[in-house]
Amino acid sequence: MANFDGPGFSMVDESWIQTKAIDIEPSTDFSPYLSRILEDCVWNGNRAIVFDVYWDVESVNTKSERRLSSVKLSTKNLCLFLRLPNQFSDNLKDLYRFFASKFVTFVGVQIEEDLVLLKENHGIVIRSYLEIGKLAAVARGTPIVEFLGARELAHKILSCDTSRLDSIQSKWDEAGGDDRLEAAAIEGWLIYNVYDQLQQ
Amino acid sequence: MANFDGPGFSMVDESWIQTKAIDIEPSTDFSPYLSRILEDCVWNGNRAIVFDVYWDVESVNTKSERRLSSVKLSTKNLCLFLRLPNQFSDNLKDLYRFFASKFVTFVGVQIEEDLVLLKENHGIVIRSYLEIGKLAAVARGTPIVEFLGARELAHKILSCDTSRLDSIQSKWDEAGGDDRLEAAAIEGWLIYNVYDQLQQ
Amino acid sequence: MANFDGPGFSMVDESWIQTKAIDIEPSTDFSPYLSRILEDCVWNGNRAIVFDVYWDVESVNTKSERRLSSVKLSTKNLCLFLRLPNQFSDNLKDLYRFFASKFVTFVGVQIEEDLVLLKENHGIVIRSYLEIGKLAAVARGTPIVEFLGARELAHKILSCDTSRLDSIQSKWDEAGGDDRLEAAAIEGWLIYNVYDQLQQ
Amino acid sequence: MANFDGPGFSMVDESWIQTKAIDIEPSTDFSPYLSRILEDCVWNGNRAIVFDVYWDVESVNTKSERRLSSVKLSTKNLCLFLRLPNQFSDNLKDLYRFFASKFVTFVGVQIEEDLVLLKENHGIVIRSYLEIGKLAAVARGTPIVEFLGARELAHKILSCDTSRLDSIQSKWDEAGGDDRLEAAAIEGWLIYNVYDQLQQ
Amino acid sequence: MANFDGPGFSMVDESWIQTKAIDIEPSTDFSPYLSRILEDCVWNGNRAIVFDVYWDVESVNTKSERRLSSVKLSTKNLCLFLRLPNQFSDNLKDLYRFFASKFVTFVGVQIEEDLVLLKENHGIVIRSYLEIGKLAAVARGTPIVEFLGARELAHKILSCDTSRLDSIQSKWDEAGGDDRLEAAAIEGWLIYNVYDQLQQ
Amino acid sequence: MANFDGPGFSMVDESWIQTKAIDIEPSTDFSPYLSRILEDCVWNGNRAIVFDVYWDVESVNTKSERRLSSVKLSTKNLCLFLRLPNQFSDNLKDLYRFFASKFVTFVGVQIEEDLVLLKENHGIVIRSYLEIGKLAAVARGTPIVEFLGARELAHKILSCDTSRLDSIQSKWDEAGGDDRLEAAAIEGWLIYNVYDQLQQ
């Protein structure tokens, strides 16, 4: 059984997020972790998986190109952080197939450009996705929330304390690996709760 | 006469879905099954065929490509599951022509990307289709339903028990062939009923 | 004078549709039939010609391509069914020019993809056209009718008996040439009356 | 001074349209006629020039192409009909420049496809144009008028007698040159008056 | 100091427009005139520069191409008319950079096609622009004004006397250089005042 | 610690903006300044970074091309002005990555064309951005503010005194480096406050 044996973090409402960070190599079988994420998401009611993607900048003359470097997947209780290799390896297909699932809705913040880049640069298609800022803007009648980042969006919708996240992000370059993982978990958890709130 | 001699499943409202799964080979004549689906759909009042398509991921360097691997077609009483071969064979034209029918409306969930890929990768054009989530969002005035998957959309519109589906999908990797066929039948039936409901 | 000497069919309101089916060969002069259609349409008040196009599927490797195989043109009293040859022949220009007419409005159901294919694959441009489902959706304030096929759309707007059409279409593969022509005539007549109704 | 010495026609409100048809050859100087049209349009209050373009179909294999064959320009009192040569000749620049004028608004019916073809096939850009059907649909709150041809649009907005036009267009293939010129003049006059009406 | 030593014209409200027409040659330094325009625009409150561009038609076979031939820039008190050379010369960069300014809003009428051509044919990007017809249509709730030329738009919004402009434009081919410059100055002044009005 | 040791400027509300201008060379490490900007932005509540980009015009025949020449980044208290080298150097990746941050919202005026050029010409993607004019237009119900430059937009929303900015910009060509830096700081500060205001 896939074990989320990375550090666990307590959220401001006392809930607990268990994390797992994986450096994917050609021989890594990370599919059990995806199955566990799927299972958690199905049983937690709203079938939402919050995701975020990170890019590496590569340069060719005056132009830069982007390569998918990491992926974050969050459910109510879990946060999976996958660091991708430079070269395509066959096991990445598991991730590509996971994104194509229609069982669940992939929820993200400011993902429009990401979706274009995922398709153009890697042929990855997320089939069932939701740009949560746009939905929140319509649902709440406040146009500005469409343009906010994860923390500000959560701040507007949930009005909860985000000082721990602020503290890590304001000193991002000096933050250690666990701090960054905690920030990832907090952001995932914030968006999960925004989505949950909007569904009421 | 095309015989849906696969397993039958009972839905939560006691209705019965008869299924048929076919592995298409160059010599397979599956057109009688398409005719039977068409006939059932014409006589069942709303002329809707619920469909879903599944893709295989193939990779070329850092890019992935998608190839149509299976197609699901559902009416009120029937669910046909077609597994497609790797190579194009002449009998697939029957399926392509079926999709071009204007007798019926092909109903799907989150199909926008699918329609683009069908055209770009296989030249398949579904002529009369309906993205049911978008329609439900407009018809019910609840923007969020546009972004939901099949089960969540049905949940919102029909409020019916989906525990059997949840149970199969939460353990998808361990599910057997018949369980997966049952899940396909349930999802098809759910969407068929959502469409029926929205038509009232 | 162009003679619509194919079978005639009685509609449910006792009106009569005279048909003509033509297999176009390089030497066929079908332009008098187009003139007769035009004349009928001009004198029948609303200057609408209902059209539908049919495609043949051709395949190149895993991709399929579409070639225009037939065209149906309907007015209040006439239904012309043209089967096109595989090769372009010079007399087809008469049809291409006919579509470019601005005297009349060409009315169709679910024609968006057709219009794209007509232009991309054959360079045919219909200059004055109307996707009647979209108009009906706006005019009646019922979004779902935008996505319906001809029969369902007519059913919603006209509430007339379509059992004869249902009977033919449900057994399409076994239907004979005259039955199919009758179905074409009925569909054309249904849409003509929907358009007429919407104009009131 | 450019002399509109073609036939004159009386409209249903007793107004008079003076016409001129010109077959453009490389040595034809038609610019005085354009100047006269411009002058008439400036002094007649609303600075509208009604235009229509006609295409010839040329075929390459299964594809057809379109070549601009004629142009109609109408003002309150004048109707100029220009037949263009097969080959580009230098004097056509006068027409291209005329279309680029911003002094006036070029008014047309169902011109969307025309504008695309003019640019793609001939590099002609009409800078200040108005698709009058769209405007009428918004201004009158009747969506259907967006999709009507010139005669039907005028019929809806002006409710005037169009039996002369109907009579010519219903027998178009048998109509003589003067009849067709009269039909062109009537259509131009109808649209001019629709535009005038909408401006009130 | 850049001297607008061309003819001055009195507008219908007794205001005075000073003009300058420049034929740009490779050695012409027209940047002081742009600076003076900028300065006038900054101090006159609304930071608007009214512009218009003119194209030359060049032909290649049946296609025509457009080359930017002149540019008009108007502020409250000044009107600068630049005639561009056939060949690109280095001093044109001053104009290109001027258009990229974000200090001001460039205001034009029916400029959509112009902006496309400027970018496609010359790589010129106007960064801060306003299609004033569209704005007027929204601000006044009268859709038709979106499609009007400069004079008609001003007529609708300002209701001022434009007989001098009409007089010049109706005899455009016979108009002399100073008359045309006066027409340019009047049009610029009209649009400047429309913009000013809409800002209230 | 990154030291903003350029000139400081007092704003009209007595607040103080500390500036730093950097000419980036291949060996320049400007990332500490970006970190400081990020830190200031996180702690100042609304996580907004106001940005502006400047382009150099390069010409190839009759076409011009644009190359990113400078970038301005403003927070509540800081203004960073980066001048970029002609050649891509590896340290520019720090800037490209900074723009891809989702911690913050990048706020700009009239940035639509900039975003297109950044992607097309340099492959730079700003992931979380806000065109503030569009938002202000919606939030305030005044369409015209969508089309205004920074100063005019601020003028409409904040009604504060901008005479210092006007004074510098009206004599831009004669302005010295410090004056231009002050103008940059003022514009950044104005937009920051507009955004702050709109968030209330």
PDB file of N, CA and C in Angstrom, chain E residues 13 31 34-35 38 48 52 68-69 83 89 94 96 100 106 112 117 120 124 134 138 142 175 185 191:
ATOM      1  N   ASP E  13     -16.137  76.018 -33.395  1.00  0.00           N
ATOM      2  CA  ASP E  13     -16.282  76.637 -32.067  1.00  0.00           C
ATOM      3  C   ASP E  13     -15.223  77.718 -31.865  1.00  0.00           C
ATOM      4  N   SER E  31      11.401  63.987 -34.915  1.00  0.00           N
ATOM      5  CA  SER E  31      11.099  63.664 -33.516  1.00  0.00           C
ATOM      6  C   SER E  31      10.719  64.885 -32.680  1.00  0.00           C
ATOM      7  N   LEU E  34       7.052  65.125 -32.753  1.00  0.00           N
ATOM      8  CA  LEU E  34       6.387  64.132 -31.907  1.00  0.00           C
ATOM      9  C   LEU E  34       6.441  64.574 -30.441  1.00  0.00           C
ATOM     10  N   SER E  35       7.587  65.112 -30.030  1.00  0.00           N
ATOM     11  CA  SER E  35       7.716  65.588 -28.654  1.00  0.00           C
ATOM     12  C   SER E  35       6.708  66.701 -28.363  1.00  0.00           C
ATOM     13  N   LEU E  38       3.308  65.239 -27.967  1.00  0.00           N
ATOM     14  CA  LEU E  38       3.233  64.587 -26.666  1.00  0.00           C
ATOM     15  C   LEU E  38       3.026  65.610 -25.558  1.00  0.00           C
ATOM     16  N   ALA E  48      -5.040  62.261 -24.701  1.00  0.00           N
ATOM     17  CA  ALA E  48      -5.453  61.533 -25.896  1.00  0.00           C
ATOM     18  C   ALA E  48      -4.751  62.080 -27.128  1.00  0.00           C
ATOM     19  N   ASP E  52      -4.773  58.597 -37.328  1.00  0.00           N
ATOM     20  CA  ASP E  52      -5.347  57.905 -38.474  1.00  0.00           C
ATOM     21  C   ASP E  52      -4.173  57.495 -39.360  1.00  0.00           C
ATOM     22  N   LEU E  68       2.061  51.272 -45.477  1.00  0.00           N
ATOM     23  CA  LEU E  68       1.731  52.481 -44.735  1.00  0.00           C
ATOM     24  C   LEU E  68       2.279  53.697 -45.469  1.00  0.00           C
ATOM     25  N   SER E  69       1.400  54.623 -45.851  1.00  0.00           N
ATOM     26  CA  SER E  69       1.895  55.766 -46.617  1.00  0.00           C
ATOM     27  C   SER E  69       1.894  57.071 -45.814  1.00  0.00           C
ATOM     28  N   ARG E  83       4.054  62.147 -44.147  1.00  0.00           N
ATOM     29  CA  ARG E  83       4.061  61.283 -45.333  1.00  0.00           C
ATOM     30  C   ARG E  83       5.302  60.421 -45.286  1.00  0.00           C
ATOM     31  N   SER E  89      13.419  53.775 -43.482  1.00  0.00           N
ATOM     32  CA  SER E  89      14.659  54.478 -43.126  1.00  0.00           C
ATOM     33  C   SER E  89      14.727  54.536 -41.610  1.00  0.00           C
ATOM     34  N   ASP E  94      11.590  56.327 -34.720  1.00  0.00           N
ATOM     35  CA  ASP E  94      11.043  57.322 -33.798  1.00  0.00           C
ATOM     36  C   ASP E  94       9.522  57.247 -33.772  1.00  0.00           C
ATOM     37  N   TYR E  96       7.732  54.541 -34.661  1.00  0.00           N
ATOM     38  CA  TYR E  96       7.346  53.241 -34.100  1.00  0.00           C
ATOM     39  C   TYR E  96       7.386  53.298 -32.573  1.00  0.00           C
ATOM     40  N   ALA E 100       4.379  53.193 -29.356  1.00  0.00           N
ATOM     41  CA  ALA E 100       4.452  52.252 -28.243  1.00  0.00           C
ATOM     42  C   ALA E 100       4.316  52.945 -26.889  1.00  0.00           C
ATOM     43  N   PHE E 106      -3.965  56.330 -27.650  1.00  0.00           N
ATOM     44  CA  PHE E 106      -4.157  56.647 -29.057  1.00  0.00           C
ATOM     45  C   PHE E 106      -5.597  56.331 -29.433  1.00  0.00           C
ATOM     46  N   GLU E 112      -9.622  48.737 -36.274  1.00  0.00           N
ATOM     47  CA  GLU E 112      -9.326  47.319 -36.060  1.00  0.00           C
ATOM     48  C   GLU E 112      -8.435  46.748 -37.178  1.00  0.00           C
ATOM     49  N   LEU E 117      -3.024  45.317 -39.769  1.00  0.00           N
ATOM     50  CA  LEU E 117      -2.088  45.569 -40.867  1.00  0.00           C
ATOM     51  C   LEU E 117      -0.784  46.191 -40.370  1.00  0.00           C
ATOM     52  N   GLU E 120       1.097  43.216 -38.896  1.00  0.00           N
ATOM     53  CA  GLU E 120       1.488  42.202 -39.884  1.00  0.00           C
ATOM     54  C   GLU E 120       2.480  42.748 -40.918  1.00  0.00           C
ATOM     55  N   ILE E 124       4.520  47.191 -36.398  1.00  0.00           N
ATOM     56  CA  ILE E 124       4.222  48.306 -35.495  1.00  0.00           C
ATOM     57  C   ILE E 124       3.122  47.910 -34.527  1.00  0.00           C
ATOM     58  N   LYS E 134     -16.559  51.947 -30.677  1.00  0.00           N
ATOM     59  CA  LYS E 134     -17.033  50.887 -29.785  1.00  0.00           C
ATOM     60  C   LYS E 134     -17.375  51.445 -28.413  1.00  0.00           C
ATOM     61  N   VAL E 138     -21.136  51.666 -26.447  1.00  0.00           N
ATOM     62  CA  VAL E 138     -21.435  51.175 -25.104  1.00  0.00           C
ATOM     63  C   VAL E 138     -21.877  52.324 -24.201  1.00  0.00           C
ATOM     64  N   THR E 142     -26.107  53.087 -27.991  1.00  0.00           N
ATOM     65  CA  THR E 142     -26.602  53.110 -29.367  1.00  0.00           C
ATOM     66  C   THR E 142     -25.648  52.325 -30.259  1.00  0.00           C
ATOM     67  N   ALA E 175      -9.866  68.251 -54.611  1.00  0.00           N
ATOM     68  CA  ALA E 175      -9.395  69.081 -53.493  1.00  0.00           C
ATOM     69  C   ALA E 175      -7.891  69.301 -53.558  1.00  0.00           C
ATOM     70  N   ALA E 185      -7.425  68.064 -40.316  1.00  0.00           N
ATOM     71  CA  ALA E 185      -7.465  68.791 -39.045  1.00  0.00           C
ATOM     72  C   ALA E 185      -8.868  68.759 -38.447  1.00  0.00           C
ATOM     73  N   ILE E 191     -12.918  64.109 -33.559  1.00  0.00           N
ATOM     74  CA  ILE E 191     -12.744  62.909 -32.728  1.00  0.00           C
ATOM     75  C   ILE E 191     -12.185  63.281 -31.356  1.00  0.00           C
TER      76      ILE E 191
END
